[in-house]
């Protein structure tokens, strides 16, 4: 018997503290016009002192479990995608597992920076297809604003904090049936690791470090790599661009979203956009956008949803889901 993964619930959580572009202009040589024109970002959420990645992840998880109408006791795996874990160890996933009152199953983190959610979704989907898990909680959670250099205007205006989650459930399918997660596609190219990285870590200098990025270069690779991986996902399922109902992309830059939508022949209305309000929340951005579009009724059963992301590593990937 073959299994597929159905997304049976989504959830998200944002810190309540908002930082607008106007507030950034007060302490930085930048302008609302530059930020909006070059990125589409108008505001971002900032975690308060003491508000941890695991706390955001836990709230998103609770919302997803409620939507899925299952309890944490039904889960057999918790995966957290994050590049800003609470601690060097243990994994943030084990902390969330404990917060959910679970002492069974397994929990671990996945680190693929902004592609983290797609990577974690792929890992979870493969656990389910292999028959090794029935109910899996996949979370993307970040407090990116804690690893920013607030004097570097080229990066600090771009990021925000938040968390999103999905609950995957195994469903038996007939051979060839196209339902749930149809396929996931992951890539990386470590030669390009210096385009987007953090200049510290437990295995090098023992510091947490700050985010560094060659934005223009990353932008160039994002446009090319995302187009390629989206093509790969469609081809693998014998589908074409016109079959896509919704694009739920990683929210790094509105110009990248517009470029991808144009290449796919999608209208602006078919792209789920949160970058204006959330900025780039790294691994949290795709599940945050997904939850928004599910809760407001845009995404409906039977529709084809394309998720994609690219981030530090470089890493990139896509997932196609028949909702
Ligand atoms: O999530 C992981 C993946 N990340 C991404 O996909 C990010 C990809 N990159 C980008 O989104 C864009 O490259 C940025 C938004 C980061 C930058 O936009 P850009 O159009 O590529 O600008 P740029 O870096 O080429 O800089 C253009 C100018 C520079 O001034 P000069 O050298 O032309 O005089 C910068 O110094 O804009 C200046 N600049 C700023 N000006 C006002 C850079 N940051 C700012 C700022 N405010 N915040």
Short mmCIF file of C-alpha atoms and ligand atoms in Angstrom, two decimals:
data_model
loop_
_atom_site.label_atom_id
_atom_site.label_comp_id
_atom_site.label_asym_id
_atom_site.label_seq_id
_atom_site.Cartn_x
_atom_site.Cartn_y
_atom_site.Cartn_z
CA UNK A 1 0.00 0.00 0.00
CA UNK A 2 1.34 3.44 -0.93
CA UNK A 3 1.06 6.50 1.29
CA UNK A 4 0.90 10.20 0.52
CA UNK A 5 1.07 13.17 2.92
CA UNK A 6 -1.99 15.38 3.28
CA UNK A 7 -1.73 18.80 4.91
CA UNK A 8 -4.62 18.56 7.36
CA UNK A 9 -4.01 21.77 9.32
CA UNK A 10 -2.02 25.01 9.18
CA UNK A 11 -1.18 27.58 11.86
CA UNK A 12 1.02 30.60 12.44
CA UNK A 13 2.07 33.10 15.04
CA UNK A 14 3.64 36.57 14.87
CA UNK A 15 5.15 38.69 17.64
CA UNK A 16 2.82 41.61 18.43
CA UNK A 17 5.59 44.23 18.17
CA UNK A 18 5.61 46.00 14.78
CA UNK A 19 8.52 47.98 13.36
CA UNK A 20 7.60 50.20 10.39
CA UNK A 21 9.98 51.59 7.76
CA UNK A 22 9.42 55.03 9.32
CA UNK A 23 10.85 53.75 12.61
CA UNK A 24 13.95 52.44 10.78
CA UNK A 25 14.45 55.80 9.08
CA UNK A 26 14.82 57.39 12.54
CA UNK A 27 18.04 55.44 13.21
CA UNK A 28 19.40 54.52 9.78
CA UNK A 29 20.43 56.25 6.53
CA UNK A 30 17.52 54.82 4.54
CA UNK A 31 14.03 55.79 3.37
CA UNK A 32 10.56 54.29 3.16
CA UNK A 33 10.68 54.88 -0.63
CA UNK A 34 13.92 52.88 -1.06
CA UNK A 35 12.71 49.96 1.04
CA UNK A 36 9.25 49.77 -0.56
CA UNK A 37 10.53 50.23 -4.11
CA UNK A 38 13.44 47.73 -3.85
CA UNK A 39 11.78 45.10 -1.62
CA UNK A 40 8.03 45.71 -1.16
CA UNK A 41 8.50 45.66 2.65
CA UNK A 42 6.47 48.19 4.69
CA UNK A 43 6.79 46.73 8.19
CA UNK A 44 8.06 43.69 10.07
CA UNK A 45 7.41 41.97 13.42
CA UNK A 46 10.12 41.98 16.08
CA UNK A 47 10.22 39.42 18.89
CA UNK A 48 10.23 41.00 22.35
CA UNK A 49 13.00 40.33 24.87
CA UNK A 50 12.42 36.80 26.15
CA UNK A 51 10.20 35.84 23.19
CA UNK A 52 12.09 32.83 21.84
CA UNK A 53 12.00 30.86 18.60
CA UNK A 54 10.48 27.92 20.50
CA UNK A 55 7.76 30.17 21.96
CA UNK A 56 6.75 31.39 18.48
CA UNK A 57 6.98 27.82 17.13
CA UNK A 58 4.82 26.46 19.94
CA UNK A 59 2.02 28.98 19.31
CA UNK A 60 2.05 28.24 15.57
CA UNK A 61 2.01 24.50 16.36
CA UNK A 62 -0.98 24.83 18.70
CA UNK A 63 -2.90 26.71 15.99
CA UNK A 64 -2.03 24.08 13.37
CA UNK A 65 -3.03 21.19 15.66
CA UNK A 66 -6.35 22.89 16.43
CA UNK A 67 -7.04 23.35 12.71
CA UNK A 68 -6.07 19.70 12.07
CA UNK A 69 -8.36 18.56 14.89
CA UNK A 70 -5.75 16.23 16.33
CA UNK A 71 -3.78 16.39 19.59
CA UNK A 72 -0.02 16.40 20.17
CA UNK A 73 -0.45 12.85 21.52
CA UNK A 74 -1.32 11.76 17.96
CA UNK A 75 1.99 13.08 16.52
CA UNK A 76 4.94 10.81 15.94
CA UNK A 77 7.43 13.37 14.64
CA UNK A 78 8.17 17.08 15.20
CA UNK A 79 10.48 18.88 12.77
CA UNK A 80 11.46 22.52 13.24
CA UNK A 81 13.12 24.39 10.39
CA UNK A 82 15.14 27.23 11.87
CA UNK A 83 18.41 29.06 11.45
CA UNK A 84 17.91 30.89 14.77
CA UNK A 85 17.53 28.03 17.29
CA UNK A 86 16.95 28.92 20.95
CA UNK A 87 20.29 27.34 21.88
CA UNK A 88 23.21 25.71 20.10
CA UNK A 89 21.69 22.53 21.52
CA UNK A 90 19.30 20.89 22.27
CA UNK A 91 17.28 21.28 19.10
CA UNK A 92 14.40 23.75 19.17
CA UNK A 93 12.19 20.84 18.07
CA UNK A 94 12.83 18.97 21.33
CA UNK A 95 11.86 22.10 23.28
CA UNK A 96 8.62 22.40 21.30
CA UNK A 97 7.98 18.68 21.81
CA UNK A 98 8.21 19.20 25.59
CA UNK A 99 6.00 22.33 25.44
CA UNK A 100 3.39 20.23 23.62
CA UNK A 101 3.48 17.70 26.48
CA UNK A 102 4.89 14.94 24.28
CA UNK A 103 7.33 12.36 25.59
CA UNK A 104 6.94 9.95 22.70
CA UNK A 105 8.01 10.07 19.05
CA UNK A 106 11.03 11.98 17.74
CA UNK A 107 11.96 15.63 17.26
CA UNK A 108 14.79 17.33 15.39
CA UNK A 109 15.73 20.57 13.64
CA UNK A 110 16.46 21.12 9.96
CA UNK A 111 18.84 23.89 8.92
CA UNK A 112 18.51 25.16 5.37
CA UNK A 113 18.03 28.86 6.21
CA UNK A 114 15.26 30.42 4.07
CA UNK A 115 14.65 27.08 2.29
CA UNK A 116 14.29 25.36 5.67
CA UNK A 117 10.53 24.85 5.54
CA UNK A 118 10.65 23.23 2.07
CA UNK A 119 13.51 21.00 3.26
CA UNK A 120 11.62 20.03 6.44
CA UNK A 121 8.44 19.37 4.46
CA UNK A 122 10.42 17.11 2.14
CA UNK A 123 11.93 15.16 5.07
CA UNK A 124 8.50 14.77 6.70
CA UNK A 125 6.90 13.67 3.41
CA UNK A 126 9.58 11.02 2.97
CA UNK A 127 9.04 9.70 6.53
CA UNK A 128 5.35 9.34 5.70
CA UNK A 129 5.90 7.73 2.29
CA UNK A 130 8.28 5.24 3.93
CA UNK A 131 5.58 4.29 6.44
CA UNK A 132 7.74 5.51 9.33
CA UNK A 133 5.36 8.24 10.56
CA UNK A 134 1.60 8.87 10.41
CA UNK A 135 1.19 12.40 11.82
CA UNK A 136 4.03 14.89 11.49
CA UNK A 137 4.24 18.48 12.73
CA UNK A 138 6.45 20.66 10.52
CA UNK A 139 7.28 24.15 11.79
CA UNK A 140 9.28 27.05 10.35
CA UNK A 141 10.23 29.49 13.11
CA UNK A 142 12.73 32.34 13.26
CA UNK A 143 13.88 35.35 15.24
CA UNK A 144 16.04 36.74 12.42
CA UNK A 145 16.12 40.20 14.00
CA UNK A 146 18.46 38.85 16.72
CA UNK A 147 21.23 38.03 14.21
CA UNK A 148 21.11 41.29 12.25
CA UNK A 149 23.78 43.98 12.18
CA UNK A 150 21.51 46.97 12.90
CA UNK A 151 24.15 49.30 11.40
CA UNK A 152 24.13 47.54 8.01
CA UNK A 153 21.24 49.15 6.12
CA UNK A 154 21.68 46.70 3.23
CA UNK A 155 20.46 43.80 5.42
CA UNK A 156 18.75 45.00 8.60
CA UNK A 157 15.73 46.46 6.79
CA UNK A 158 14.96 43.11 5.13
CA UNK A 159 14.11 40.65 7.91
CA UNK A 160 11.41 39.94 10.50
CA UNK A 161 10.35 37.34 13.08
CA UNK A 162 7.53 34.78 13.12
CA UNK A 163 6.49 31.14 12.86
CA UNK A 164 4.25 28.96 10.71
CA UNK A 165 3.33 25.29 10.98
CA UNK A 166 1.57 22.48 9.15
CA UNK A 167 0.33 19.06 10.27
CA UNK A 168 0.92 16.27 7.75
CA UNK A 169 -1.07 13.05 7.88
CA UNK A 170 -0.46 9.79 6.04
CA UNK A 171 -3.23 8.78 3.64
CA UNK A 172 -3.39 5.53 1.71
CA UNK A 173 -3.57 6.08 -2.05
CA UNK A 174 -3.96 4.02 -5.20
CA UNK A 175 -0.98 3.91 -7.55
CA UNK A 176 -0.90 7.05 -9.71
CA UNK A 177 -3.38 8.99 -7.56
CA UNK A 178 -2.36 12.68 -7.40
CA UNK A 179 -3.35 14.01 -3.98
CA UNK A 180 -1.57 15.73 -1.08
CA UNK A 181 2.15 16.48 -1.46
CA UNK A 182 2.83 15.39 -5.05
CA UNK A 183 6.60 15.85 -4.90
CA UNK A 184 9.38 17.89 -3.31
CA UNK A 185 12.61 18.98 -4.98
CA UNK A 186 15.71 20.09 -3.05
CA UNK A 187 18.99 21.61 -4.23
CA UNK A 188 22.07 23.24 -2.78
CA UNK A 189 25.38 24.62 -4.00
CA UNK A 190 27.86 25.12 -1.17
CA UNK A 191 30.31 26.94 -3.45
CA UNK A 192 27.98 29.92 -3.07
CA UNK A 193 27.91 29.85 0.75
CA UNK A 194 29.70 33.20 1.05
CA UNK A 195 26.89 35.12 -0.67
CA UNK A 196 24.67 34.82 2.41
CA UNK A 197 26.00 33.67 5.76
CA UNK A 198 26.45 34.46 9.45
CA UNK A 199 29.98 35.49 10.46
CA UNK A 200 30.23 33.35 13.58
CA UNK A 201 29.13 30.08 15.13
CA UNK A 202 29.85 27.45 17.79
CA UNK A 203 32.16 25.50 15.46
CA UNK A 204 34.30 28.47 14.43
CA UNK A 205 34.75 31.38 16.85
CA UNK A 206 32.17 30.49 19.47
CA UNK A 207 30.13 33.65 18.79
CA UNK A 208 26.60 33.84 17.46
CA UNK A 209 27.63 36.20 14.64
CA UNK A 210 25.68 38.54 12.35
CA UNK A 211 24.00 38.01 9.00
CA UNK A 212 26.01 39.10 5.92
CA UNK A 213 24.68 39.17 2.37
CA UNK A 214 25.73 40.15 -1.13
CA UNK A 215 22.14 41.03 -2.00
CA UNK A 216 22.49 41.66 -5.71
CA UNK A 217 24.28 38.33 -6.27
CA UNK A 218 21.73 36.41 -4.20
CA UNK A 219 18.93 38.09 -6.17
CA UNK A 220 20.47 36.94 -9.46
CA UNK A 221 20.72 33.31 -8.30
CA UNK A 222 17.22 33.39 -6.79
CA UNK A 223 15.57 34.29 -10.08
CA UNK A 224 17.43 31.58 -12.04
CA UNK A 225 17.27 28.78 -9.45
CA UNK A 226 13.61 29.27 -8.56
CA UNK A 227 12.56 29.17 -12.21
CA UNK A 228 14.55 25.95 -12.68
CA UNK A 229 13.21 24.13 -9.61
CA UNK A 230 9.62 25.14 -10.37
CA UNK A 231 10.01 23.73 -13.90
CA UNK A 232 11.45 20.53 -12.42
CA UNK A 233 8.48 20.14 -10.02
CA UNK A 234 5.89 20.62 -12.77
CA UNK A 235 7.66 18.25 -15.17
CA UNK A 236 7.98 15.54 -12.50
CA UNK A 237 4.18 15.47 -12.18
CA UNK A 238 3.29 15.89 -15.84
CA UNK A 239 1.76 19.29 -15.05
CA UNK A 240 2.14 22.69 -16.69
CA UNK A 241 2.19 26.31 -15.51
CA UNK A 242 -1.49 26.74 -16.35
CA UNK A 243 -2.40 24.01 -13.82
CA UNK A 244 -1.13 26.11 -10.88
CA UNK A 245 -3.85 27.74 -8.78
CA UNK A 246 -1.67 29.34 -6.09
CA UNK A 247 1.99 30.28 -5.74
CA UNK A 248 3.09 30.39 -2.09
CA UNK A 249 6.67 31.63 -2.38
CA UNK A 250 9.39 32.44 0.13
CA UNK A 251 8.95 36.13 0.89
CA UNK A 252 12.38 37.73 0.38
CA UNK A 253 11.61 40.48 -2.08
CA UNK A 254 8.44 41.53 -3.92
CA UNK A 255 10.48 41.94 -7.10
CA UNK A 256 11.51 38.25 -6.95
CA UNK A 257 7.86 37.23 -6.39
CA UNK A 258 6.71 39.35 -9.34
CA UNK A 259 9.48 37.95 -11.57
CA UNK A 260 8.61 34.33 -10.71
CA UNK A 261 4.89 34.94 -11.25
CA UNK A 262 5.59 36.55 -14.63
CA UNK A 263 7.73 33.60 -15.73
CA UNK A 264 4.93 31.20 -14.72
CA UNK A 265 2.24 33.28 -16.45
CA UNK A 266 0.39 33.73 -13.14
CA UNK A 267 -1.70 36.80 -12.31
CA UNK A 268 -0.76 38.93 -9.29
CA UNK A 269 -3.89 37.60 -7.52
CA UNK A 270 -2.56 34.03 -7.68
CA UNK A 271 0.55 34.88 -5.64
CA UNK A 272 0.24 34.86 -1.84
CA UNK A 273 2.14 37.94 -0.66
CA UNK A 274 3.05 38.72 2.97
CA UNK A 275 6.44 40.36 2.46
CA UNK A 276 4.88 43.83 2.79
CA UNK A 277 3.82 43.08 6.41
CA UNK A 278 6.21 40.32 7.55
CA UNK A 279 9.44 41.12 5.60
CA UNK A 280 11.73 38.09 5.17
CA UNK A 281 11.10 35.64 8.03
CA UNK A 282 13.44 32.99 6.55
CA UNK A 283 12.10 29.45 7.23
CA UNK A 284 8.84 30.86 8.62
CA UNK A 285 7.80 32.77 5.53
CA UNK A 286 6.24 29.98 3.42
CA UNK A 287 4.12 28.45 6.24
CA UNK A 288 3.08 31.95 7.40
CA UNK A 289 1.87 32.80 3.89
CA UNK A 290 0.27 29.38 3.47
CA UNK A 291 -1.68 29.71 6.72
CA UNK A 292 -2.95 33.14 5.70
CA UNK A 293 -4.24 31.89 2.34
CA UNK A 294 -5.84 28.77 3.89
CA UNK A 295 -7.57 30.70 6.68
CA UNK A 296 -8.95 33.46 4.44
CA UNK A 297 -10.39 30.80 2.12
CA UNK A 298 -8.23 31.43 -0.94
CA UNK A 299 -6.82 27.88 -1.03
CA UNK A 300 -9.60 25.35 -1.61
CA UNK A 301 -9.68 21.52 -1.76
CA UNK A 302 -8.55 20.13 -5.09
CA UNK A 303 -6.44 23.16 -6.01
CA UNK A 304 -2.78 22.97 -7.01
CA UNK A 305 -0.43 24.88 -4.69
CA UNK A 306 3.20 25.53 -5.55
CA UNK A 307 5.61 26.43 -2.74
CA UNK A 308 9.22 27.47 -3.38
CA UNK A 309 12.14 29.05 -1.54
CA UNK A 310 15.80 29.95 -1.82
CA UNK A 311 18.28 30.88 0.90
CA UNK A 312 21.76 30.71 2.37
CA UNK A 313 23.94 27.78 1.39
CA UNK A 314 22.84 28.43 -1.26
CA UNK A 315 19.86 26.13 -0.85
CA UNK A 316 16.64 26.08 -2.84
CA UNK A 317 13.62 23.88 -3.36
CA UNK A 318 9.97 23.50 -4.30
CA UNK A 319 6.94 21.48 -3.26
CA UNK A 320 3.79 20.83 -5.28
CA UNK A 321 0.63 20.07 -3.34
CA UNK A 322 -2.83 19.01 -4.56
CA UNK A 323 -4.86 20.46 -1.67
O1 LIG B 1 15.97 35.05 1.84
C1 LIG B 1 17.16 34.63 1.27
C2 LIG B 1 17.28 35.12 -0.09
N1 LIG B 1 17.50 36.55 -0.08
C3 LIG B 1 17.16 37.24 -1.11
O2 LIG B 1 16.58 36.69 -2.02
C4 LIG B 1 17.56 38.68 -1.17
C5 LIG B 1 17.94 39.00 -2.58
N2 LIG B 1 18.40 40.37 -2.78
C6 LIG B 1 17.58 41.42 -2.72
O3 LIG B 1 16.42 41.31 -2.40
C7 LIG B 1 18.14 42.77 -3.14
O4 LIG B 1 19.39 42.58 -3.74
C8 LIG B 1 18.26 43.80 -1.98
C9 LIG B 1 16.88 44.25 -1.57
C10 LIG B 1 18.99 43.16 -0.82
C11 LIG B 1 19.02 45.03 -2.47
O5 LIG B 1 18.41 45.61 -3.61
P1 LIG B 1 19.29 45.99 -4.88
O6 LIG B 1 18.39 46.65 -5.83
O7 LIG B 1 19.99 44.75 -5.32
O8 LIG B 1 20.27 47.07 -4.28
P2 LIG B 1 21.86 47.05 -4.20
O9 LIG B 1 22.32 46.13 -3.14
O10 LIG B 1 22.44 46.90 -5.56
O11 LIG B 1 22.13 48.54 -3.72
C12 LIG B 1 21.74 49.67 -4.51
C13 LIG B 1 22.06 50.95 -3.76
C14 LIG B 1 23.46 50.96 -3.17
O12 LIG B 1 23.96 52.30 -3.31
P3 LIG B 1 24.98 52.67 -4.50
O13 LIG B 1 26.17 51.78 -4.30
O14 LIG B 1 24.24 52.38 -5.76
O15 LIG B 1 25.23 54.11 -4.25
C15 LIG B 1 23.26 50.66 -1.72
O16 LIG B 1 24.26 51.23 -0.90
O17 LIG B 1 21.17 51.07 -2.65
C16 LIG B 1 21.92 51.32 -1.44
N3 LIG B 1 21.21 50.74 -0.31
C17 LIG B 1 20.29 51.42 0.39
N4 LIG B 1 19.81 52.65 0.28
C18 LIG B 1 18.85 53.04 1.15
C19 LIG B 1 21.32 49.49 0.21
N5 LIG B 1 20.49 49.34 1.22
C20 LIG B 1 19.82 50.52 1.37
C21 LIG B 1 18.85 50.98 2.26
N6 LIG B 1 18.39 52.25 2.10
N7 LIG B 1 18.32 50.20 3.23
#
